Rosetta silent file (secondary structure, phi, psi, omega in degrees, C-alpha in Angstrom):
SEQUENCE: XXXXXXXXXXXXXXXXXXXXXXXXXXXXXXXXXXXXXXXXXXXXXXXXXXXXXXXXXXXXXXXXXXXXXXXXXXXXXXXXXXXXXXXXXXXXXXXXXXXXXXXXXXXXXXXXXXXXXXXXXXXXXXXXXXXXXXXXXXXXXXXXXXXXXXXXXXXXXXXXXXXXXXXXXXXX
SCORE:     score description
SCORE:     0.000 S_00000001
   1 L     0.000  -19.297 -165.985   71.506  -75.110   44.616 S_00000001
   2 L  -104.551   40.416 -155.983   70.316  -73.243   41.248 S_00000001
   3 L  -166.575  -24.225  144.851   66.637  -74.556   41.785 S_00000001
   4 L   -72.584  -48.228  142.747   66.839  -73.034   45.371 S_00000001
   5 H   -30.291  -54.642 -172.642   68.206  -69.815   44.165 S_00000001
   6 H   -76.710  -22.154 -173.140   65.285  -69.452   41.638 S_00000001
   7 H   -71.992  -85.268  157.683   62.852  -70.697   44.497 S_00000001
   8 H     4.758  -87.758  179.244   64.497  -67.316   46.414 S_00000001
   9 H   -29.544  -92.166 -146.151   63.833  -65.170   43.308 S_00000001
  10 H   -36.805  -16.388  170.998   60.761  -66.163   43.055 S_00000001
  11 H   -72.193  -64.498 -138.698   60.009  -64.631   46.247 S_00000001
  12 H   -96.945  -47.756 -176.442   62.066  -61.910   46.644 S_00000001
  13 H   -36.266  -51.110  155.697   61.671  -60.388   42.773 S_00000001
  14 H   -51.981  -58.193  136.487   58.329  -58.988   43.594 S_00000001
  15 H   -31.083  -50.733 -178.364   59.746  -56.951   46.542 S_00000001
  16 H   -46.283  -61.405  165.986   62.933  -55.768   44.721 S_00000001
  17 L   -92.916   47.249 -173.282   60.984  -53.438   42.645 S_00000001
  18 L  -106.782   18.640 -170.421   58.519  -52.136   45.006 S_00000001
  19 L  -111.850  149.996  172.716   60.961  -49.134   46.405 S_00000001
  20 L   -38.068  -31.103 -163.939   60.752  -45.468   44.919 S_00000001
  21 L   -89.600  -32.401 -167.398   64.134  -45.272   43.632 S_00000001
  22 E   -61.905  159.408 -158.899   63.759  -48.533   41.092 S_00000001
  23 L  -148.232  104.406  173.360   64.159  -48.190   37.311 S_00000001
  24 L   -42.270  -67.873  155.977   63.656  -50.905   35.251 S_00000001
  25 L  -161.439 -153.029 -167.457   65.483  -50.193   32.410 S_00000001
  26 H   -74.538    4.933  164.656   66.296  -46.599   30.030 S_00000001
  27 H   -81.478  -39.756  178.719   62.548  -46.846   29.029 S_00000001
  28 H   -62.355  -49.030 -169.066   61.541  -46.750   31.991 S_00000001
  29 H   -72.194  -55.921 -175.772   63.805  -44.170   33.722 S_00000001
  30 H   -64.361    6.905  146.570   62.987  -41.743   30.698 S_00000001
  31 H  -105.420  -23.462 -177.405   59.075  -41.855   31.607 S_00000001
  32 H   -64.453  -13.259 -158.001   59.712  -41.284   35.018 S_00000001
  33 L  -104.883  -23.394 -179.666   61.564  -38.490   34.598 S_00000001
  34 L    -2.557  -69.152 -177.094   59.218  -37.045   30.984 S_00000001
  35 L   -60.944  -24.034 -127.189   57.597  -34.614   33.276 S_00000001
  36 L  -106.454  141.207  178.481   60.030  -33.551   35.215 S_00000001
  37 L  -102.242   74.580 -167.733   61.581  -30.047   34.782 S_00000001
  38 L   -75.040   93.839  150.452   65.317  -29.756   34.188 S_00000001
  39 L   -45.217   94.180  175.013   66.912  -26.726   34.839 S_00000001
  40 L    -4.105  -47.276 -167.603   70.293  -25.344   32.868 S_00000001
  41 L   -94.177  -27.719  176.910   72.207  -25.225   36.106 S_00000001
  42 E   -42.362  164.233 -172.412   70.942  -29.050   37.326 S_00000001
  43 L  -113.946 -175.860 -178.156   73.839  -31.375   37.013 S_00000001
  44 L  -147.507   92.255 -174.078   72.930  -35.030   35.301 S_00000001
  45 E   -86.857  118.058  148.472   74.872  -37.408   38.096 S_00000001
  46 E  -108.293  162.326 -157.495   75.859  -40.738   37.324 S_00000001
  47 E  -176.385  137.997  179.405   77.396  -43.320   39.751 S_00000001
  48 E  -111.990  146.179  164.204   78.111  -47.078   40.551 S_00000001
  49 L   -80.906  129.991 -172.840   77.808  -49.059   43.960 S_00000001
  50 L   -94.786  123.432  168.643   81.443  -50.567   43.735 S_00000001
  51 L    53.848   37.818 -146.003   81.644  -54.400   43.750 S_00000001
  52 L   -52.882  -79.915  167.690   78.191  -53.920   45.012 S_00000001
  53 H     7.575  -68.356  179.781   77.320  -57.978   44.923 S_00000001
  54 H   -67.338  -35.911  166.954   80.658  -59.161   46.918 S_00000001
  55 H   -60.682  -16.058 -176.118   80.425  -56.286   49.056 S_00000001
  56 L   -93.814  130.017  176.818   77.346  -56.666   50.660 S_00000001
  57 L   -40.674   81.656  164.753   76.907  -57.414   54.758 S_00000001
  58 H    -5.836  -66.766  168.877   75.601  -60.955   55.282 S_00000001
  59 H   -52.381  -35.204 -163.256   73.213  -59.255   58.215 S_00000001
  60 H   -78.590  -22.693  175.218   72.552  -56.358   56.265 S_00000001
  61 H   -91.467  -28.072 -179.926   71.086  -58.310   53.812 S_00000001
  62 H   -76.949  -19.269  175.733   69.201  -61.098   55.643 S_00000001
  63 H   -83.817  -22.170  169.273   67.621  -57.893   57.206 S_00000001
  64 H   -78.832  -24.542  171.104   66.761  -56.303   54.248 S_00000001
  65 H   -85.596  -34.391 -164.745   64.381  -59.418   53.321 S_00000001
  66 H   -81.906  -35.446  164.163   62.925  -59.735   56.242 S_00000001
  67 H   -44.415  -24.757 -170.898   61.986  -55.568   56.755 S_00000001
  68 H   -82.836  -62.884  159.931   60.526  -56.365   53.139 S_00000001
  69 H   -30.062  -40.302  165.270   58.630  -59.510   54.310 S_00000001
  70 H   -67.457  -43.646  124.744   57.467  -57.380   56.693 S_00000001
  71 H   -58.838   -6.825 -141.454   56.266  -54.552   54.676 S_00000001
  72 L  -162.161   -3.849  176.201   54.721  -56.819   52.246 S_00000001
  73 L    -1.452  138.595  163.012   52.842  -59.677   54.129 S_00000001
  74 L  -175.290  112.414 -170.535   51.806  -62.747   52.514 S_00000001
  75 L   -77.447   15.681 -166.620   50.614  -65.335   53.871 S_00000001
  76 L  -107.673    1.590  173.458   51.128  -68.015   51.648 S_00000001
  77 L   -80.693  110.869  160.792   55.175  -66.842   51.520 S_00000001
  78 L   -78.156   72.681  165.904   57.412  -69.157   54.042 S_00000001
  79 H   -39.438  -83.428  156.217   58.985  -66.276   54.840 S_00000001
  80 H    -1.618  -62.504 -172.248   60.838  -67.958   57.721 S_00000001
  81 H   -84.183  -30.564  175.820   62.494  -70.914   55.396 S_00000001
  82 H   -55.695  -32.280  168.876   63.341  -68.538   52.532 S_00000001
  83 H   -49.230  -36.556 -172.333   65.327  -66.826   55.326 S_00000001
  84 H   -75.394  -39.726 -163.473   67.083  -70.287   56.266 S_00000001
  85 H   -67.880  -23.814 -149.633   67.855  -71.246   52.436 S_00000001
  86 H   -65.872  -68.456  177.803   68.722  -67.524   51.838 S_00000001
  87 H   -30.872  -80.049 -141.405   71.909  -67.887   54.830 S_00000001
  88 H   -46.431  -43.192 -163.833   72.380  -71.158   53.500 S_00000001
  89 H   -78.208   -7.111  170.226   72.857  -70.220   50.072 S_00000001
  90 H  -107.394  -18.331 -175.243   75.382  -67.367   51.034 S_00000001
  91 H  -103.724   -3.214  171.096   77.268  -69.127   53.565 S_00000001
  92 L  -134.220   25.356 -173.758   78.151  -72.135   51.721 S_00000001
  93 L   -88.792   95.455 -173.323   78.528  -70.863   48.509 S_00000001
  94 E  -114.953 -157.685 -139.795   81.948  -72.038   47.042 S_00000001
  95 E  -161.447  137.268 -175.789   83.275  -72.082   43.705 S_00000001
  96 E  -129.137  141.164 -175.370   86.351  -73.472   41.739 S_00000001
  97 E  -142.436  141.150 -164.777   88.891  -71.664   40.014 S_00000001
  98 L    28.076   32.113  158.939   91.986  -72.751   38.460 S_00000001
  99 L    90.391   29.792  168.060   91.326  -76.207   39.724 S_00000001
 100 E  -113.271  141.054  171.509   91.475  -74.920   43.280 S_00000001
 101 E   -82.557   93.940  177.704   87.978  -74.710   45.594 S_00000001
 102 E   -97.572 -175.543  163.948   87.031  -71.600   47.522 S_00000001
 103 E  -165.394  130.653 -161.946   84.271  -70.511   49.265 S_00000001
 104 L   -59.779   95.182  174.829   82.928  -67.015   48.897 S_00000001
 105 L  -100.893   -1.030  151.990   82.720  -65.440   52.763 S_00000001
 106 L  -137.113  154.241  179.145   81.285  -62.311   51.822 S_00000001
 107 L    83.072 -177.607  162.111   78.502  -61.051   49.649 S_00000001
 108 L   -93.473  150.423  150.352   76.456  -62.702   47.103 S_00000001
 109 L   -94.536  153.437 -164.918   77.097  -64.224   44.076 S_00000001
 110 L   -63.645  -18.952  175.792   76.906  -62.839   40.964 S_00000001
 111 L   -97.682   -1.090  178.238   75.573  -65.750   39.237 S_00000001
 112 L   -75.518  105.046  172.203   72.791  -66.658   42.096 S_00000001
 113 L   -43.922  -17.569  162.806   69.287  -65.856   40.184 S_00000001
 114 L   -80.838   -1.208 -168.220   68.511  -64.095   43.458 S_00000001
 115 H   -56.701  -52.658 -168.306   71.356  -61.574   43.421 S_00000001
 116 H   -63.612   -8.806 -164.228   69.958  -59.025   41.484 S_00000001
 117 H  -117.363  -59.174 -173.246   66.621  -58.737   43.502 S_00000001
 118 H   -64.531  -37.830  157.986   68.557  -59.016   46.936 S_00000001
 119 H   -35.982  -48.391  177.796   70.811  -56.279   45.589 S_00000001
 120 H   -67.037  -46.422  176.852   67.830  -53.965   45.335 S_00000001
 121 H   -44.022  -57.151 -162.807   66.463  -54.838   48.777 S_00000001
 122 H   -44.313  -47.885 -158.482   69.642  -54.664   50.130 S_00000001
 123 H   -93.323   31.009 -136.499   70.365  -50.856   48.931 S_00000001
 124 H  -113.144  -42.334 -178.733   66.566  -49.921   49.424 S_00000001
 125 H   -94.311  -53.319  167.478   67.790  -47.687   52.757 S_00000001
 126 H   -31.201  -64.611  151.790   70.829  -46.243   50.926 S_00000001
 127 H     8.438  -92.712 -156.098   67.849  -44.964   48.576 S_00000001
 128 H   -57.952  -57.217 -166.653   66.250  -43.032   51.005 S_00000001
 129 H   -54.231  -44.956 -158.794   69.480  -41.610   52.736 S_00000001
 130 H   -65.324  -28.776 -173.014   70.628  -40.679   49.060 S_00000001
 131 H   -80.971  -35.866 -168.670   67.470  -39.012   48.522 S_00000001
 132 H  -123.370  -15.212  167.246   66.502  -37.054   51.736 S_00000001
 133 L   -70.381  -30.061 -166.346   69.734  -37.296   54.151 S_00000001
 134 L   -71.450  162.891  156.140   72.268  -34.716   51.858 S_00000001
 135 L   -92.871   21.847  147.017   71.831  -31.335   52.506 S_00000001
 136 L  -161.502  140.274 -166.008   70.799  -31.077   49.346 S_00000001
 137 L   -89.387  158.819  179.386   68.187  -33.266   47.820 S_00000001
 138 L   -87.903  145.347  165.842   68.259  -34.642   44.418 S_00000001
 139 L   -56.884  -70.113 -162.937   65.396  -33.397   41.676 S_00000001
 140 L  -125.242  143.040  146.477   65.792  -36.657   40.498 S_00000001
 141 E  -147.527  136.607 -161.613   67.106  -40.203   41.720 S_00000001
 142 L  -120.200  175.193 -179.647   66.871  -43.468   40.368 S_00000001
 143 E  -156.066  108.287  171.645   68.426  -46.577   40.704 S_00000001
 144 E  -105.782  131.424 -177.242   68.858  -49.553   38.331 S_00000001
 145 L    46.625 -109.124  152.129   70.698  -52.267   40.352 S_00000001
 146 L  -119.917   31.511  170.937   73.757  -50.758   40.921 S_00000001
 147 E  -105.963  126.816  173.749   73.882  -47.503   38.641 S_00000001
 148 E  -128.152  138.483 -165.792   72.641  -44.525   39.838 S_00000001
 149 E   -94.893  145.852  150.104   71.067  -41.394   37.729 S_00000001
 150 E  -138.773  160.859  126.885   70.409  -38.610   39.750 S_00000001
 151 L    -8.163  -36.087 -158.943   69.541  -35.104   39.099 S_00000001
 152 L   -95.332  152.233 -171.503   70.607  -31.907   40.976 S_00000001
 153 E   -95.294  121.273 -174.833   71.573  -28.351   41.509 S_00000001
 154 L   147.613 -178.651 -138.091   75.346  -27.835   42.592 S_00000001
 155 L  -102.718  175.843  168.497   78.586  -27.133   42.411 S_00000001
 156 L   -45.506  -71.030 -170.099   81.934  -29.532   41.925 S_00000001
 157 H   -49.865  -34.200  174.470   82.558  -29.342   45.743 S_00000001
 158 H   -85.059   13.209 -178.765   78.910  -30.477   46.525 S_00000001
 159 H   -85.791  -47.589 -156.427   78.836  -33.195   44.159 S_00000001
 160 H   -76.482  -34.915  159.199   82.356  -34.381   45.566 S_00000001
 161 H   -42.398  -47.349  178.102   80.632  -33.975   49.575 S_00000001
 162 H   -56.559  -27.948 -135.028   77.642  -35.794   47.769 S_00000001
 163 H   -99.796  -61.349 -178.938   79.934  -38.541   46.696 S_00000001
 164 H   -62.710  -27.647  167.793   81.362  -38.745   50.635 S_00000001
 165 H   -64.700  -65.167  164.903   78.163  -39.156   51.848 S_00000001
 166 H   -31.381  -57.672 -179.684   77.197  -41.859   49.667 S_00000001
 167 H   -66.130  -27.761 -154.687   80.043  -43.823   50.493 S_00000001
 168 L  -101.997   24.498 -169.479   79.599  -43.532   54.037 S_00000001
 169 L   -85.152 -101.791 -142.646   75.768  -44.881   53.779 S_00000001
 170 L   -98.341 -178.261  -83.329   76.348  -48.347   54.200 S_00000001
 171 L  -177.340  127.605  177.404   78.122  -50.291   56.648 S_00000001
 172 L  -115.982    0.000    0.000   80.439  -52.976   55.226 S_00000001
Protein backbone atom coordinates (compact mmCIF):
# COMPACT_ATOMS: atom_id res chain seq x y z
CA UNK A 1 0.00 0.00 0.00
CA UNK A 2 3.10 2.49 0.67
CA UNK A 3 4.39 1.93 -3.01
CA UNK A 4 0.80 2.91 -4.19
CA UNK A 5 0.66 5.89 -2.00
CA UNK A 6 4.02 7.18 -3.44
CA UNK A 7 2.72 6.13 -7.03
CA UNK A 8 -0.35 8.81 -5.94
CA UNK A 9 2.24 11.43 -4.88
CA UNK A 10 3.92 11.15 -7.63
CA UNK A 11 1.07 12.39 -9.49
CA UNK A 12 -0.68 14.54 -7.46
CA UNK A 13 2.62 16.59 -5.90
CA UNK A 14 2.96 18.55 -9.04
CA UNK A 15 -0.66 19.85 -8.79
CA UNK A 16 -0.58 20.55 -5.00
CA UNK A 17 1.58 23.49 -5.50
CA UNK A 18 0.21 24.97 -8.54
CA UNK A 19 -2.64 27.18 -6.57
CA UNK A 20 -1.99 30.97 -5.60
CA UNK A 21 -2.26 30.60 -2.01
CA UNK A 22 0.83 27.84 -1.68
CA UNK A 23 3.96 28.57 0.38
CA UNK A 24 6.56 26.31 0.46
CA UNK A 25 8.20 26.97 3.42
CA UNK A 26 9.25 30.58 5.68
CA UNK A 27 11.71 31.26 2.76
CA UNK A 28 9.47 31.19 0.58
CA UNK A 29 6.47 32.99 2.19
CA UNK A 30 9.00 35.90 3.12
CA UNK A 31 9.80 36.51 -0.77
CA UNK A 32 6.39 36.50 -1.62
CA UNK A 33 5.44 38.86 0.60
CA UNK A 34 9.31 41.22 0.29
CA UNK A 35 7.43 43.63 -1.81
CA UNK A 36 4.50 43.90 -0.35
CA UNK A 37 3.53 47.02 1.70
CA UNK A 38 2.48 46.58 5.32
CA UNK A 39 0.63 49.09 6.87
CA UNK A 40 0.73 49.96 10.92
CA UNK A 41 -2.96 49.26 11.22
CA UNK A 42 -2.74 45.67 9.04
CA UNK A 43 -3.16 42.84 11.43
CA UNK A 44 -0.52 39.71 10.87
CA UNK A 45 -3.31 36.64 11.04
CA UNK A 46 -2.34 33.30 11.80
CA UNK A 47 -4.59 30.17 11.74
CA UNK A 48 -4.82 26.27 11.51
CA UNK A 49 -7.33 23.98 9.48
CA UNK A 50 -8.30 21.78 12.60
CA UNK A 51 -7.61 18.02 12.24
CA UNK A 52 -7.42 19.06 8.69
CA UNK A 53 -6.16 15.32 7.39
CA UNK A 54 -9.05 13.22 9.32
CA UNK A 55 -11.45 15.78 8.58
CA UNK A 56 -11.54 15.86 5.09
CA UNK A 57 -14.86 14.71 2.80
CA UNK A 58 -14.07 11.50 0.92
CA UNK A 59 -16.06 13.28 -2.25
CA UNK A 60 -14.65 16.47 -1.58
CA UNK A 61 -11.47 15.20 -2.08
CA UNK A 62 -11.76 12.67 -4.94
CA UNK A 63 -13.17 15.92 -6.59
CA UNK A 64 -10.51 18.01 -5.84
CA UNK A 65 -8.08 15.62 -7.98
CA UNK A 66 -10.02 15.25 -10.59
CA UNK A 67 -10.95 19.42 -11.08
CA UNK A 68 -6.97 19.42 -10.90
CA UNK A 69 -6.60 16.63 -13.53
CA UNK A 70 -8.69 18.64 -15.32
CA UNK A 71 -6.98 21.89 -15.11
CA UNK A 72 -3.73 20.33 -15.73
CA UNK A 73 -4.05 17.72 -18.62
CA UNK A 74 -1.56 15.17 -19.26
CA UNK A 75 -1.75 12.74 -21.27
CA UNK A 76 0.57 10.32 -20.21
CA UNK A 77 -1.21 10.61 -16.39
CA UNK A 78 -3.88 7.57 -15.83
CA UNK A 79 -5.83 9.93 -14.38
CA UNK A 80 -8.80 7.54 -14.23
CA UNK A 81 -6.80 4.62 -12.15
CA UNK A 82 -5.08 7.10 -9.81
CA UNK A 83 -8.72 7.99 -9.04
CA UNK A 84 -9.56 4.14 -8.36
CA UNK A 85 -6.27 3.53 -6.13
CA UNK A 86 -6.86 7.03 -4.59
CA UNK A 87 -10.74 5.62 -3.12
CA UNK A 88 -9.08 2.52 -2.57
CA UNK A 89 -6.41 3.76 -0.51
CA UNK A 90 -8.88 5.87 1.70
CA UNK A 91 -11.54 3.44 2.03
CA UNK A 92 -9.64 0.57 3.20
CA UNK A 93 -7.19 2.13 5.12
CA UNK A 94 -7.04 0.45 8.64
CA UNK A 95 -4.60 0.55 11.27
CA UNK A 96 -3.81 -1.21 14.68
CA UNK A 97 -3.68 0.22 17.94
CA UNK A 98 -3.33 -1.29 21.22
CA UNK A 99 -3.48 -4.66 19.60
CA UNK A 100 -6.97 -3.89 18.35
CA UNK A 101 -7.65 -3.24 14.26
CA UNK A 102 -9.62 -0.27 13.01
CA UNK A 103 -10.27 1.15 9.94
CA UNK A 104 -10.12 4.87 9.39
CA UNK A 105 -13.80 5.95 7.73
CA UNK A 106 -13.02 9.41 7.30
CA UNK A 107 -10.21 11.50 5.95
CA UNK A 108 -6.78 10.66 5.02
CA UNK A 109 -4.03 9.43 6.70
CA UNK A 110 -1.46 11.20 8.09
CA UNK A 111 1.21 8.88 7.26
CA UNK A 112 -0.02 8.23 3.41
CA UNK A 113 2.95 10.00 1.24
CA UNK A 114 -0.01 11.46 -0.64
CA UNK A 115 -1.66 13.30 2.26
CA UNK A 116 0.11 16.31 2.21
CA UNK A 117 -0.39 17.04 -1.60
CA UNK A 118 -4.17 15.93 -1.42
CA UNK A 119 -4.45 18.27 1.55
CA UNK A 120 -3.49 21.18 -0.67
CA UNK A 121 -5.82 20.19 -3.51
CA UNK A 122 -8.35 19.51 -1.25
CA UNK A 123 -8.36 23.20 0.44
CA UNK A 124 -7.45 24.85 -3.02
CA UNK A 125 -11.37 26.33 -3.08
CA UNK A 126 -11.27 27.32 0.62
CA UNK A 127 -8.23 29.49 -0.83
CA UNK A 128 -10.14 31.39 -3.04
CA UNK A 129 -13.29 31.86 -0.74
CA UNK A 130 -10.67 32.99 2.02
CA UNK A 131 -9.25 35.34 -0.32
CA UNK A 132 -12.12 37.04 -2.32
CA UNK A 133 -15.54 35.81 -0.53
CA UNK A 134 -15.06 38.06 3.08
CA UNK A 135 -16.15 41.35 2.87
CA UNK A 136 -12.97 42.22 3.37
CA UNK A 137 -10.10 40.84 1.42
CA UNK A 138 -6.82 39.93 2.78
CA UNK A 139 -3.47 42.09 1.61
CA UNK A 140 -1.91 38.99 2.03
CA UNK A 141 -2.80 35.12 2.17
CA UNK A 142 -0.83 32.18 2.10
CA UNK A 143 -1.13 28.80 2.91
CA UNK A 144 1.42 26.12 3.92
CA UNK A 145 -0.57 22.84 4.30
CA UNK A 146 -2.63 23.58 6.97
CA UNK A 147 -1.32 27.00 8.53
CA UNK A 148 -2.49 30.00 7.31
CA UNK A 149 -0.62 33.63 7.27
CA UNK A 150 -2.72 36.21 6.19
CA UNK A 151 -2.51 39.88 6.18
CA UNK A 152 -5.27 42.51 6.75
CA UNK A 153 -6.87 45.68 7.86
CA UNK A 154 -9.47 45.24 10.81
CA UNK A 155 -10.77 45.26 13.87
CA UNK A 156 -11.21 42.28 16.73
CA UNK A 157 -14.90 41.85 15.64
CA UNK A 158 -13.88 41.43 11.90
CA UNK A 159 -11.18 39.11 12.49
CA UNK A 160 -13.62 37.04 14.84
CA UNK A 161 -16.58 37.29 11.61
CA UNK A 162 -13.38 36.39 9.49
CA UNK A 163 -12.79 33.38 11.62
CA UNK A 164 -16.84 32.38 11.14
CA UNK A 165 -16.53 32.51 7.71
CA UNK A 166 -13.64 30.37 7.43
CA UNK A 167 -15.13 27.76 9.33
CA UNK A 168 -18.16 27.68 7.42
CA UNK A 169 -16.10 27.22 3.94
CA UNK A 170 -16.00 23.69 3.80
CA UNK A 171 -18.50 21.12 4.03
CA UNK A 172 -17.62 18.20 6.35
Amino acid sequence: AYNVSRFIDYWLKPLACTHEAYIQDTYDFVHKIRDTEIDEEDLLITGDVTALYTNMNMDLMLAAVQEAFDEFPNASRPDREILQLLRITLTRNDFEFNDRIFLQIRGAAMGKPYSPSLANLYLKKFDKAAKFDFRIKPKIYFRFLDDIKIVMKASRQDVADYQEFLSSIIEG
